Amino acid sequence: MEKIYITTAIPYVNGKPHIGHAVDYCLADCYARYHRLKGDEVRFQAGTDEHGNKIAQKAKELDLPVQDYVNENANKFRDFIKKLNVSYTDFVRTTDESHEKRVQEIWRRLSDHIYKAKYEGWYCTGCERYVTKKEFDETGGVCPDHQKPYEELQEENYYFRVSDFKDRIREAIVSNEMRILPEFRKKEILCLLEESPDVSISRPVSQLSWGVPVPDDPSQVMYVWLDALSNYITVIGFPDAKDFGEWWPANAQFVGKDILRFHAIIWPAMLIGLGLPLPQNLVSHGMVLCDGQKMSKSIGNVVDPIEVLESHGLDAFRYYFLRHIDTFADSDFTWDKYEEAYNNELANDLGNLVQRLATLADKNQIVISRDNNSRLSDEYIALMDGFEFSKAFDLVWNKIQELNKRIDEEKPWSLAKNGEIEKLKTCLHNLIDGLLTAVYELSPFIPDAAAKIIDIFSGKITTPKVPLFPKNHN
Ligand code: MSP
């Protein structure tokens, strides 16, 4: 039994959740449940990123006190995570007093690598990121993600000397001590690392007051990313919790590809500066697109995850986001695709299989002794350990489709009609055993449906009154 620590990116609370936010949670939760199946002890963080200009500006636009504004939105995120049945164990808000104190301690401990200097350059509030001259020139001074001109800054700031850590970070990435997934992003990150200047890690209070104060310098607040990245260790009690070292380093940190650069450069630099080991896996997933386009308020294609959840239930949501949203590539969400996956796959492949097998076993009073279906195949384990969740899901789904073929070929209803009871028993036993073995492997993906199916086939089997995945569901 191992101790496994899993983390998710903490979303900005400058609005309510959209469907893209579900990806981190679905992947991390699937991985956490997989480890629990293997008997590991799991600690699983989630939280909200509540400082920075982006949030302060939004609150100002709405004429709300910033704290009230973040309280309201943080609740929306927490509710959403709960609705997704995410099995997190620890939740952090960056406005928690205990987090802020710990971040200040982190700053103090990094002080040998911090210096004050004048910053002259650009900033994108949408990305909450300082922009290099090269990027500014390449983009014509307009952020390609936010379609807004970069802000020009001339400020006295604190800098973090990333150059002190570059060699060590490069070595950790190349040797896979800190494995970057998918593999093809490694090269991209190594290039960014070479180009990476020292990072400005504070803003003058006169420009931004909504942040953690820099220790011993009331004129400055911390850069939001320094504060946010620290959450992964503050939430498990760095520096003083006695069991901190039992959990850190994280086994896996899940982030979107858009924020991998912060996690693969600034974050390891901070950890090395603190004398801490690096995370074992940085898993960067692709983006959810809507109708082939990036979701954006101005295009008006932002999909509300609560609406999706309420339309076909939680299992359908997790099914789509873990199977049809590819783990590493960008993938599309459309209502048509969603409905199709629900009707043709969940309802037809899985729902009908369960219904047919349960009805046959019930009608013929067949009792199944199940002793051997809590096993994971080697191929499944290899895919899950490699964070290939959508591929692992495909693998299990093939088993479900295989069982559908077998039931059509072996025709247990004919055996029943002909009174071939022994043959019928063996046939149903094998099919139900196959189903339950597949369902065991499905349980990290769609835990609610898996629990219901296991329940149906436990003890005396009775025909479910309501199908698992009713059609024309609204
Ligand atoms: N606050 C930072 C993260 C700090 S972690 C120390 C942030 N917040 S975010 O709200 O913009 O994004 C939160 C997570 O959601 C990130 O992992 C991001 O990649 C992910 N996604 C945001 N939009 C997404 C899609 N459209 N599709 C998939 N994931 C998306 O970045």
Short mmCIF file of C-alpha atoms and ligand atoms in Angstrom, two decimals:
data_model
loop_
_atom_site.label_atom_id
_atom_site.label_comp_id
_atom_site.label_asym_id
_atom_site.label_seq_id
_atom_site.Cartn_x
_atom_site.Cartn_y
_atom_site.Cartn_z
CA MET A 1 0.00 0.00 0.00
CA GLU A 2 1.36 3.37 -1.01
CA LYS A 3 0.52 6.88 0.07
CA ILE A 4 -0.53 8.83 -3.01
CA TYR A 5 -1.01 12.60 -3.18
CA ILE A 6 -2.97 13.96 -6.16
CA THR A 7 -3.61 17.60 -7.02
CA THR A 8 -5.78 19.67 -9.38
CA ALA A 9 -5.30 23.22 -10.68
CA ILE A 10 -7.22 25.73 -8.59
CA PRO A 11 -9.56 27.76 -10.82
CA TYR A 12 -9.84 31.52 -10.68
CA VAL A 13 -13.13 32.50 -9.14
CA ASN A 14 -13.80 35.36 -11.55
CA GLY A 15 -17.01 33.74 -12.69
CA LYS A 16 -18.87 30.47 -12.37
CA PRO A 17 -17.51 27.10 -13.56
CA HIS A 18 -17.68 26.18 -17.25
CA ILE A 19 -17.40 22.67 -18.69
CA GLY A 20 -13.64 23.03 -19.30
CA HIS A 21 -13.13 23.19 -15.55
CA ALA A 22 -14.50 19.66 -15.22
CA VAL A 23 -11.52 18.07 -16.94
CA ASP A 24 -8.97 18.43 -14.12
CA TYR A 25 -11.47 17.04 -11.64
CA CYS A 26 -12.66 14.11 -13.73
CA LEU A 27 -9.12 12.99 -14.52
CA ALA A 28 -7.77 13.42 -11.01
CA ASP A 29 -10.80 11.76 -9.47
CA CYS A 30 -10.56 8.80 -11.82
CA TYR A 31 -6.89 8.42 -10.91
CA ALA A 32 -7.63 8.73 -7.18
CA ARG A 33 -10.35 6.07 -7.34
CA TYR A 34 -8.07 3.78 -9.36
CA HIS A 35 -5.42 4.02 -6.64
CA ARG A 36 -7.97 3.32 -3.95
CA LEU A 37 -9.03 0.19 -5.87
CA LYS A 38 -5.41 -0.90 -5.74
CA GLY A 39 -5.49 -0.43 -1.97
CA ASP A 40 -3.43 2.77 -1.84
CA GLU A 41 -4.12 5.54 0.63
CA VAL A 42 -5.00 8.70 -1.27
CA ARG A 43 -4.91 12.34 -0.36
CA PHE A 44 -6.53 14.54 -2.97
CA GLN A 45 -6.47 18.35 -3.04
CA ALA A 46 -8.87 20.78 -4.70
CA GLY A 47 -9.35 24.48 -4.16
CA THR A 48 -9.90 27.96 -5.51
CA ASP A 49 -7.52 30.70 -6.68
CA GLU A 50 -8.93 33.93 -5.30
CA HIS A 51 -6.34 36.69 -5.61
CA GLY A 52 -5.01 38.78 -8.48
CA ASN A 53 -6.04 41.57 -10.76
CA LYS A 54 -8.42 39.57 -12.85
CA ILE A 55 -10.65 38.92 -9.85
CA ALA A 56 -10.24 42.37 -8.30
CA GLN A 57 -11.23 44.00 -11.60
CA LYS A 58 -14.30 41.81 -12.01
CA ALA A 59 -15.50 42.59 -8.49
CA LYS A 60 -14.99 46.28 -9.18
CA GLU A 61 -17.02 46.10 -12.38
CA LEU A 62 -19.85 44.55 -10.37
CA ASP A 63 -19.38 47.06 -7.60
CA LEU A 64 -18.99 44.32 -5.00
CA PRO A 65 -16.53 43.99 -2.12
CA VAL A 66 -13.91 41.56 -3.44
CA GLN A 67 -14.20 39.19 -0.48
CA ASP A 68 -17.98 38.88 -0.97
CA TYR A 69 -17.50 38.29 -4.65
CA VAL A 70 -14.94 35.51 -4.16
CA ASN A 71 -17.00 33.91 -1.40
CA GLU A 72 -19.95 33.63 -3.72
CA ASN A 73 -18.00 32.17 -6.62
CA ALA A 74 -15.86 29.86 -4.48
CA ASN A 75 -19.12 28.29 -3.30
CA LYS A 76 -20.20 27.72 -6.88
CA PHE A 77 -16.98 25.86 -7.60
CA ARG A 78 -17.19 23.80 -4.45
CA ASP A 79 -20.80 22.85 -5.23
CA PHE A 80 -19.83 21.91 -8.74
CA ILE A 81 -17.00 19.67 -7.54
CA LYS A 82 -19.38 17.97 -5.14
CA LYS A 83 -21.95 17.45 -7.89
CA LEU A 84 -19.26 15.73 -9.96
CA ASN A 85 -18.74 13.32 -7.04
CA VAL A 86 -15.08 14.25 -6.86
CA SER A 87 -13.53 12.36 -3.96
CA TYR A 88 -11.20 15.13 -2.78
CA THR A 89 -9.93 15.03 0.78
CA ASP A 90 -8.55 18.57 1.19
CA PHE A 91 -9.88 21.90 -0.02
CA VAL A 92 -7.96 25.15 -0.03
CA ARG A 93 -8.96 28.71 -0.74
CA THR A 94 -6.07 31.08 -1.32
CA THR A 95 -7.84 33.65 0.86
CA ASP A 96 -7.76 31.24 3.83
CA GLU A 97 -5.76 32.81 6.61
CA SER A 98 -3.74 29.65 7.16
CA HIS A 99 -2.81 29.51 3.48
CA GLU A 100 -1.73 33.17 3.48
CA LYS A 101 0.50 32.68 6.54
CA ARG A 102 2.12 29.64 5.01
CA VAL A 103 2.74 31.45 1.72
CA GLN A 104 4.48 34.24 3.62
CA GLU A 105 6.67 31.64 5.26
CA ILE A 106 7.43 30.19 1.81
CA TRP A 107 8.49 33.67 0.65
CA ARG A 108 10.80 34.02 3.66
CA ARG A 109 12.38 30.66 2.97
CA LEU A 110 13.00 31.62 -0.65
CA SER A 111 14.52 34.99 0.23
CA ASP A 112 18.07 33.99 -0.80
CA HIS A 113 16.72 33.73 -4.34
CA ILE A 114 14.66 36.94 -4.28
CA TYR A 115 15.89 40.42 -5.21
CA LYS A 116 14.27 43.78 -5.87
CA ALA A 117 14.60 45.52 -9.22
CA LYS A 118 12.75 47.71 -11.64
CA TYR A 119 10.36 45.88 -13.96
CA GLU A 120 9.72 47.37 -17.34
CA GLY A 121 7.61 45.28 -19.61
CA TRP A 122 4.15 43.93 -20.27
CA TYR A 123 1.50 42.04 -18.39
CA CYS A 124 -1.63 40.16 -19.40
CA THR A 125 -4.29 40.26 -16.69
CA GLY A 126 -6.29 37.54 -18.47
CA CYS A 127 -3.34 35.15 -18.15
CA GLU A 128 -2.07 36.82 -14.95
CA ARG A 129 1.34 36.61 -16.62
CA TYR A 130 4.35 38.81 -17.37
CA VAL A 131 5.12 38.79 -21.06
CA THR A 132 8.62 38.73 -22.56
CA LYS A 133 9.79 41.11 -25.28
CA LYS A 134 9.91 38.18 -27.72
CA GLU A 135 6.30 37.24 -27.00
CA PHE A 136 5.24 40.86 -27.26
CA ASP A 137 6.85 41.13 -30.69
CA GLU A 138 5.50 37.80 -31.89
CA THR A 139 1.92 38.65 -30.96
CA GLY A 140 1.97 42.29 -32.02
CA GLY A 141 1.31 43.25 -28.40
CA VAL A 142 -2.10 41.54 -28.19
CA CYS A 143 -2.70 38.43 -26.09
CA PRO A 144 -3.84 35.70 -28.51
CA ASP A 145 -5.87 33.98 -25.77
CA HIS A 146 -7.66 37.04 -24.45
CA GLN A 147 -7.61 39.29 -27.52
CA LYS A 148 -6.56 42.22 -25.34
CA PRO A 149 -3.50 44.45 -25.68
CA TYR A 150 -0.86 43.75 -23.06
CA GLU A 151 -0.60 46.32 -20.27
CA GLU A 152 2.66 48.20 -20.11
CA LEU A 153 4.21 48.18 -16.63
CA GLN A 154 7.01 50.17 -15.07
CA GLU A 155 7.28 49.14 -11.47
CA GLU A 156 9.63 48.32 -8.69
CA ASN A 157 9.13 44.57 -8.11
CA TYR A 158 10.64 41.60 -6.41
CA TYR A 159 12.14 38.99 -8.69
CA PHE A 160 12.64 35.28 -8.21
CA ARG A 161 16.00 34.11 -9.54
CA VAL A 162 14.81 31.19 -11.68
CA SER A 163 18.31 31.05 -13.20
CA ASP A 164 19.54 29.52 -9.92
CA PHE A 165 17.48 26.41 -10.68
CA LYS A 166 17.50 25.94 -14.43
CA ASP A 167 20.14 23.20 -14.55
CA ARG A 168 18.45 21.20 -11.86
CA ILE A 169 15.00 21.57 -13.49
CA ARG A 170 16.32 20.56 -16.91
CA GLU A 171 17.94 17.48 -15.41
CA ALA A 172 14.72 16.52 -13.58
CA ILE A 173 12.67 16.85 -16.77
CA VAL A 174 15.13 15.00 -19.01
CA SER A 175 15.59 12.15 -16.55
CA ASN A 176 11.83 11.88 -15.88
CA GLU A 177 12.39 12.47 -12.19
CA MET A 178 9.58 14.98 -12.81
CA ARG A 179 7.77 13.31 -15.68
CA ILE A 180 5.89 15.60 -18.05
CA LEU A 181 2.91 14.10 -19.80
CA PRO A 182 2.20 13.87 -22.62
CA GLU A 183 5.79 13.22 -23.63
CA PHE A 184 5.65 15.61 -26.62
CA ARG A 185 5.23 18.63 -24.30
CA LYS A 186 8.61 17.97 -22.74
CA LYS A 187 10.54 19.52 -25.63
CA GLU A 188 8.32 22.60 -25.61
CA ILE A 189 8.91 23.08 -21.88
CA LEU A 190 12.68 22.57 -22.21
CA CYS A 191 12.76 25.37 -24.81
CA LEU A 192 10.69 27.67 -22.59
CA LEU A 193 12.99 26.88 -19.69
CA GLU A 194 16.06 28.01 -21.63
CA GLU A 195 14.37 31.29 -22.55
CA SER A 196 12.84 31.84 -19.14
CA PRO A 197 14.00 35.07 -17.47
CA ASP A 198 13.90 35.63 -13.72
CA VAL A 199 10.26 36.00 -12.74
CA SER A 200 8.75 39.10 -11.23
CA ILE A 201 6.89 37.88 -8.14
CA SER A 202 5.25 40.95 -6.67
CA ARG A 203 3.22 44.01 -7.59
CA PRO A 204 3.17 47.39 -5.87
CA VAL A 205 0.13 47.76 -3.60
CA SER A 206 -0.68 50.94 -5.51
CA GLN A 207 -1.34 48.76 -8.60
CA LEU A 208 -2.86 45.73 -6.94
CA SER A 209 -3.92 45.41 -3.36
CA TRP A 210 -5.87 42.13 -3.63
CA GLY A 211 -3.14 39.67 -2.77
CA VAL A 212 -0.99 38.26 0.00
CA PRO A 213 1.22 40.99 1.50
CA VAL A 214 4.95 40.51 0.98
CA PRO A 215 6.50 39.89 4.42
CA ASP A 216 8.24 42.96 5.86
CA ASP A 217 7.36 45.19 2.90
CA PRO A 218 3.89 46.67 3.11
CA SER A 219 4.33 48.37 -0.24
CA GLN A 220 4.12 45.11 -2.18
CA VAL A 221 1.77 42.15 -2.61
CA MET A 222 2.70 38.79 -4.02
CA TYR A 223 2.26 37.81 -7.64
CA VAL A 224 -0.82 35.60 -7.85
CA TRP A 225 0.98 32.57 -9.28
CA LEU A 226 3.47 32.37 -6.40
CA ASP A 227 0.53 32.41 -4.02
CA ALA A 228 -1.50 29.94 -6.11
CA LEU A 229 1.22 27.37 -6.77
CA SER A 230 1.98 27.23 -3.06
CA ASN A 231 -1.50 25.83 -2.42
CA TYR A 232 -0.32 22.33 -3.28
CA ILE A 233 1.87 22.25 -0.20
CA THR A 234 0.11 24.67 2.15
CA VAL A 235 -3.05 22.55 2.02
CA ILE A 236 -1.15 19.56 3.40
CA GLY A 237 0.43 21.68 6.09
CA PHE A 238 3.80 22.86 4.80
CA PRO A 239 6.01 23.64 6.64
CA ASP A 240 4.95 22.46 10.07
CA ALA A 241 2.56 19.49 9.65
CA LYS A 242 4.28 16.41 11.01
CA ASP A 243 3.03 14.14 8.26
CA PHE A 244 3.86 16.54 5.40
CA GLY A 245 6.75 14.37 4.20
CA GLU A 246 4.51 11.32 4.07
CA TRP A 247 2.48 12.96 1.30
CA TRP A 248 4.86 15.21 -0.53
CA PRO A 249 6.07 14.84 -3.29
CA ALA A 250 2.79 14.55 -5.14
CA ASN A 251 2.42 11.46 -7.23
CA ALA A 252 0.44 13.37 -9.86
CA GLN A 253 -0.48 16.99 -10.52
CA PHE A 254 -3.23 17.54 -13.08
CA VAL A 255 -3.27 20.79 -15.04
CA GLY A 256 -4.48 22.08 -18.40
CA LYS A 257 -1.86 22.45 -21.13
CA ASP A 258 -2.27 26.25 -20.98
CA ILE A 259 -0.78 26.41 -17.49
CA LEU A 260 1.84 23.66 -17.78
CA ARG A 261 4.59 26.28 -18.16
CA PHE A 262 3.96 27.64 -14.63
CA HIS A 263 3.96 24.13 -13.20
CA ALA A 264 7.02 22.94 -15.06
CA ILE A 265 9.25 25.99 -14.48
CA ILE A 266 8.25 28.34 -11.62
CA TRP A 267 6.83 25.59 -9.44
CA PRO A 268 9.86 23.27 -9.50
CA ALA A 269 12.09 26.33 -9.00
CA MET A 270 10.11 27.16 -5.85
CA LEU A 271 10.30 23.57 -4.62
CA ILE A 272 14.05 23.30 -5.18
CA GLY A 273 14.50 26.65 -3.42
CA LEU A 274 12.56 25.25 -0.47
CA GLY A 275 14.65 22.07 -0.45
CA LEU A 276 11.64 19.92 -1.37
CA PRO A 277 11.43 17.05 -3.85
CA LEU A 278 9.69 17.54 -7.19
CA PRO A 279 6.31 16.08 -8.16
CA GLN A 280 6.59 12.70 -9.86
CA ASN A 281 4.16 13.40 -12.70
CA LEU A 282 2.88 16.62 -14.24
CA VAL A 283 -0.11 15.60 -16.31
CA SER A 284 -1.24 18.24 -18.78
CA HIS A 285 -4.56 17.65 -20.44
CA GLY A 286 -6.07 19.12 -23.61
CA MET A 287 -8.79 21.73 -23.90
CA VAL A 288 -12.51 21.26 -24.29
CA LEU A 289 -13.78 23.09 -27.34
CA CYS A 290 -17.39 23.87 -28.12
CA ASP A 291 -18.46 23.32 -31.70
CA GLY A 292 -14.79 23.24 -32.65
CA GLN A 293 -14.01 26.61 -31.07
CA LYS A 294 -12.45 27.82 -27.90
CA MET A 295 -15.15 28.65 -25.36
CA SER A 296 -15.53 32.34 -24.92
CA LYS A 297 -18.10 34.72 -23.56
CA SER A 298 -17.78 36.95 -26.60
CA ILE A 299 -18.49 34.07 -29.02
CA GLY A 300 -21.32 33.08 -26.70
CA ASN A 301 -20.50 29.37 -26.78
CA VAL A 302 -19.77 28.83 -23.10
CA VAL A 303 -21.56 25.70 -21.88
CA ASP A 304 -22.84 25.59 -18.32
CA PRO A 305 -21.72 22.30 -16.71
CA ILE A 306 -24.70 22.25 -14.37
CA GLU A 307 -27.03 22.23 -17.36
CA VAL A 308 -25.07 19.30 -18.84
CA LEU A 309 -25.11 17.46 -15.52
CA GLU A 310 -28.81 17.96 -15.06
CA SER A 311 -29.71 16.89 -18.59
CA HIS A 312 -28.55 13.25 -18.39
CA GLY A 313 -27.14 12.80 -14.90
CA LEU A 314 -23.69 12.41 -13.43
CA ASP A 315 -22.69 9.11 -15.04
CA ALA A 316 -23.33 10.52 -18.50
CA PHE A 317 -21.24 13.59 -17.70
CA ARG A 318 -18.28 11.62 -16.40
CA TYR A 319 -18.65 9.13 -19.25
CA TYR A 320 -18.37 11.85 -21.88
CA PHE A 321 -15.61 13.81 -20.20
CA LEU A 322 -13.44 10.79 -19.53
CA ARG A 323 -13.98 8.91 -22.76
CA HIS A 324 -14.85 11.36 -25.52
CA ILE A 325 -12.76 14.22 -24.23
CA ASP A 326 -9.36 12.76 -25.08
CA THR A 327 -7.00 12.91 -22.11
CA PHE A 328 -4.26 14.75 -23.95
CA ALA A 329 -5.67 16.22 -27.17
CA ASP A 330 -8.20 19.04 -27.53
CA SER A 331 -11.72 17.64 -27.98
CA ASP A 332 -15.09 18.93 -28.84
CA PHE A 333 -18.26 19.10 -26.80
CA THR A 334 -21.50 19.44 -28.69
CA TRP A 335 -24.96 18.62 -27.45
CA ASP A 336 -25.46 16.29 -30.44
CA LYS A 337 -22.34 14.29 -29.63
CA TYR A 338 -23.34 14.20 -26.00
CA GLU A 339 -26.82 12.85 -26.75
CA GLU A 340 -25.40 10.33 -29.18
CA ALA A 341 -22.89 9.02 -26.64
CA TYR A 342 -25.65 8.74 -24.05
CA ASN A 343 -28.14 6.92 -26.26
CA ASN A 344 -25.86 4.72 -28.36
CA GLU A 345 -23.23 3.85 -25.82
CA LEU A 346 -24.37 4.25 -22.23
CA ALA A 347 -27.99 3.28 -22.78
CA ASN A 348 -27.56 0.75 -25.62
CA ASP A 349 -24.24 -0.89 -24.83
CA LEU A 350 -24.21 -0.85 -21.06
CA GLY A 351 -27.78 -0.17 -19.95
CA ASN A 352 -29.31 -2.83 -22.21
CA LEU A 353 -26.68 -5.40 -21.30
CA VAL A 354 -27.40 -4.96 -17.61
CA GLN A 355 -31.15 -5.10 -18.21
CA ARG A 356 -30.98 -8.23 -20.35
CA LEU A 357 -28.71 -10.16 -18.02
CA ALA A 358 -30.63 -9.19 -14.89
CA THR A 359 -33.97 -10.08 -16.48
CA LEU A 360 -32.72 -13.50 -17.64
CA ALA A 361 -31.18 -14.30 -14.27
CA ASP A 362 -34.31 -13.13 -12.45
CA LYS A 363 -36.75 -15.05 -14.68
CA ASN A 364 -34.82 -18.27 -14.41
CA GLN A 365 -34.04 -17.83 -10.72
CA ILE A 366 -30.35 -18.05 -11.31
CA VAL A 367 -28.05 -17.28 -8.42
CA ILE A 368 -24.57 -16.31 -9.39
CA SER A 369 -21.64 -16.98 -7.17
CA ARG A 370 -19.18 -14.24 -7.77
CA ASP A 371 -15.80 -14.60 -6.28
CA ASN A 372 -13.41 -13.53 -8.90
CA ASN A 373 -14.27 -10.24 -10.47
CA SER A 374 -12.28 -7.79 -8.41
CA ARG A 375 -9.32 -7.86 -10.72
CA LEU A 376 -7.70 -5.35 -13.02
CA SER A 377 -6.15 -6.49 -16.28
CA ASP A 378 -2.46 -5.82 -16.94
CA GLU A 379 -3.32 -3.78 -20.01
CA TYR A 380 -5.72 -1.61 -17.99
CA ILE A 381 -3.14 -1.08 -15.25
CA ALA A 382 -0.50 -0.08 -17.81
CA LEU A 383 -2.83 2.51 -19.36
CA MET A 384 -3.98 3.92 -16.01
CA ASP A 385 -0.41 4.13 -14.71
CA GLY A 386 0.48 5.97 -17.92
CA PHE A 387 -2.42 8.43 -17.37
CA GLU A 388 -4.03 7.30 -20.64
CA PHE A 389 -7.52 7.53 -19.20
CA SER A 390 -9.56 7.82 -22.39
CA LYS A 391 -7.66 4.82 -23.82
CA ALA A 392 -8.24 2.79 -20.66
CA PHE A 393 -11.91 3.65 -20.89
CA ASP A 394 -11.99 2.49 -24.55
CA LEU A 395 -10.37 -0.76 -23.50
CA VAL A 396 -13.07 -1.48 -20.92
CA TRP A 397 -15.81 -0.39 -23.28
CA ASN A 398 -14.58 -2.93 -25.84
CA LYS A 399 -15.18 -5.57 -23.19
CA ILE A 400 -18.76 -4.35 -22.78
CA GLN A 401 -19.31 -4.50 -26.53
CA GLU A 402 -17.75 -7.95 -26.63
CA LEU A 403 -20.24 -9.14 -24.01
CA ASN A 404 -23.10 -7.78 -26.11
CA LYS A 405 -21.83 -9.81 -29.05
CA ARG A 406 -21.53 -12.91 -26.90
CA ILE A 407 -25.05 -12.63 -25.55
CA ASP A 408 -26.36 -12.40 -29.14
CA GLU A 409 -24.31 -15.41 -30.21
CA GLU A 410 -24.94 -17.62 -27.19
CA LYS A 411 -28.67 -16.78 -27.05
CA PRO A 412 -29.34 -17.63 -23.39
CA TRP A 413 -33.11 -17.05 -23.97
CA SER A 414 -33.14 -20.05 -26.34
CA LEU A 415 -31.39 -22.19 -23.73
CA ALA A 416 -34.09 -21.18 -21.24
CA LYS A 417 -36.85 -21.98 -23.74
CA ASN A 418 -35.37 -25.40 -24.42
CA GLY A 419 -35.04 -26.19 -20.72
CA GLU A 420 -31.23 -26.47 -20.95
CA ILE A 421 -30.83 -25.16 -17.41
CA GLU A 422 -27.26 -26.25 -16.73
CA LYS A 423 -26.04 -24.70 -19.98
CA LEU A 424 -28.06 -21.57 -19.23
CA LYS A 425 -26.52 -21.28 -15.79
CA THR A 426 -23.00 -21.56 -17.13
CA CYS A 427 -23.71 -19.11 -19.93
CA LEU A 428 -25.21 -16.48 -17.60
CA HIS A 429 -22.58 -17.04 -14.99
CA ASN A 430 -19.84 -16.34 -17.53
CA LEU A 431 -21.56 -13.32 -18.99
CA ILE A 432 -22.35 -11.75 -15.62
CA ASP A 433 -18.85 -12.49 -14.40
CA GLY A 434 -17.50 -10.75 -17.50
CA LEU A 435 -19.79 -7.80 -16.90
CA LEU A 436 -18.81 -7.42 -13.25
CA THR A 437 -15.11 -7.65 -14.06
CA ALA A 438 -15.56 -4.85 -16.60
CA VAL A 439 -17.65 -2.84 -14.14
CA TYR A 440 -14.91 -3.10 -11.54
CA GLU A 441 -12.57 -1.47 -14.04
CA LEU A 442 -15.25 1.09 -14.89
CA SER A 443 -15.75 2.12 -11.30
CA PRO A 444 -13.09 4.88 -11.23
CA PHE A 445 -14.77 6.43 -14.29
CA ILE A 446 -18.47 6.13 -13.51
CA PRO A 447 -18.61 5.19 -9.82
CA ASP A 448 -22.36 5.68 -9.35
CA ALA A 449 -23.40 3.45 -12.25
CA ALA A 450 -20.79 0.87 -11.24
CA ALA A 451 -22.16 0.73 -7.69
CA LYS A 452 -25.73 0.35 -9.00
CA ILE A 453 -24.74 -2.51 -11.31
CA ILE A 454 -22.83 -4.32 -8.58
CA ASP A 455 -25.88 -3.91 -6.38
CA ILE A 456 -28.23 -5.37 -9.01
CA PHE A 457 -26.15 -8.54 -9.27
CA SER A 458 -25.53 -8.96 -5.55
CA GLY A 459 -27.60 -11.60 -3.75
CA LYS A 460 -30.91 -12.41 -5.38
CA ILE A 461 -30.96 -10.85 -8.81
CA THR A 462 -34.10 -8.92 -9.64
CA THR A 463 -34.99 -7.13 -12.85
CA PRO A 464 -34.37 -3.40 -12.37
CA LYS A 465 -37.68 -1.54 -12.55
CA VAL A 466 -36.12 1.51 -14.13
CA PRO A 467 -33.42 1.15 -16.76
CA LEU A 468 -30.02 2.49 -15.70
CA PHE A 469 -29.95 4.96 -18.57
CA PRO A 470 -33.50 5.77 -19.61
CA LYS A 471 -33.91 7.12 -23.12
CA ASN A 472 -35.65 10.40 -23.89
CA HIS A 473 -34.27 11.53 -20.60
CA ASN A 474 -34.51 15.24 -19.98
N1 MSP B 1 -5.90 29.82 -11.35
C1 MSP B 1 -5.13 29.21 -12.37
C2 MSP B 1 -4.56 27.88 -11.91
C3 MSP B 1 -3.68 27.94 -10.70
S1 MSP B 1 -3.08 26.36 -10.26
C4 MSP B 1 -1.92 26.70 -9.08
C5 MSP B 1 -5.99 28.97 -13.61
N2 MSP B 1 -7.31 28.99 -13.43
S2 MSP B 1 -8.38 28.71 -14.60
O1 MSP B 1 -9.66 28.88 -13.99
O2 MSP B 1 -8.10 29.53 -15.73
O3 MSP B 1 -8.19 27.23 -15.04
C6 MSP B 1 -8.32 26.17 -14.11
C7 MSP B 1 -8.08 24.83 -14.79
O4 MSP B 1 -9.09 24.63 -15.78
C8 MSP B 1 -6.75 24.75 -15.53
O5 MSP B 1 -6.18 23.46 -15.41
C9 MSP B 1 -7.14 25.02 -16.96
O6 MSP B 1 -6.27 24.45 -17.89
C10 MSP B 1 -8.48 24.31 -17.00
N3 MSP B 1 -9.30 24.78 -18.10
C11 MSP B 1 -9.80 26.03 -18.30
N4 MSP B 1 -10.49 26.03 -19.48
C12 MSP B 1 -10.45 24.80 -20.05
C13 MSP B 1 -11.00 24.20 -21.18
N5 MSP B 1 -11.73 24.85 -22.05
N6 MSP B 1 -10.76 22.88 -21.36
C14 MSP B 1 -10.04 22.12 -20.46
N7 MSP B 1 -9.51 22.67 -19.38
C15 MSP B 1 -9.66 24.00 -19.16
O7 MSP B 1 -5.44 28.74 -14.67
#
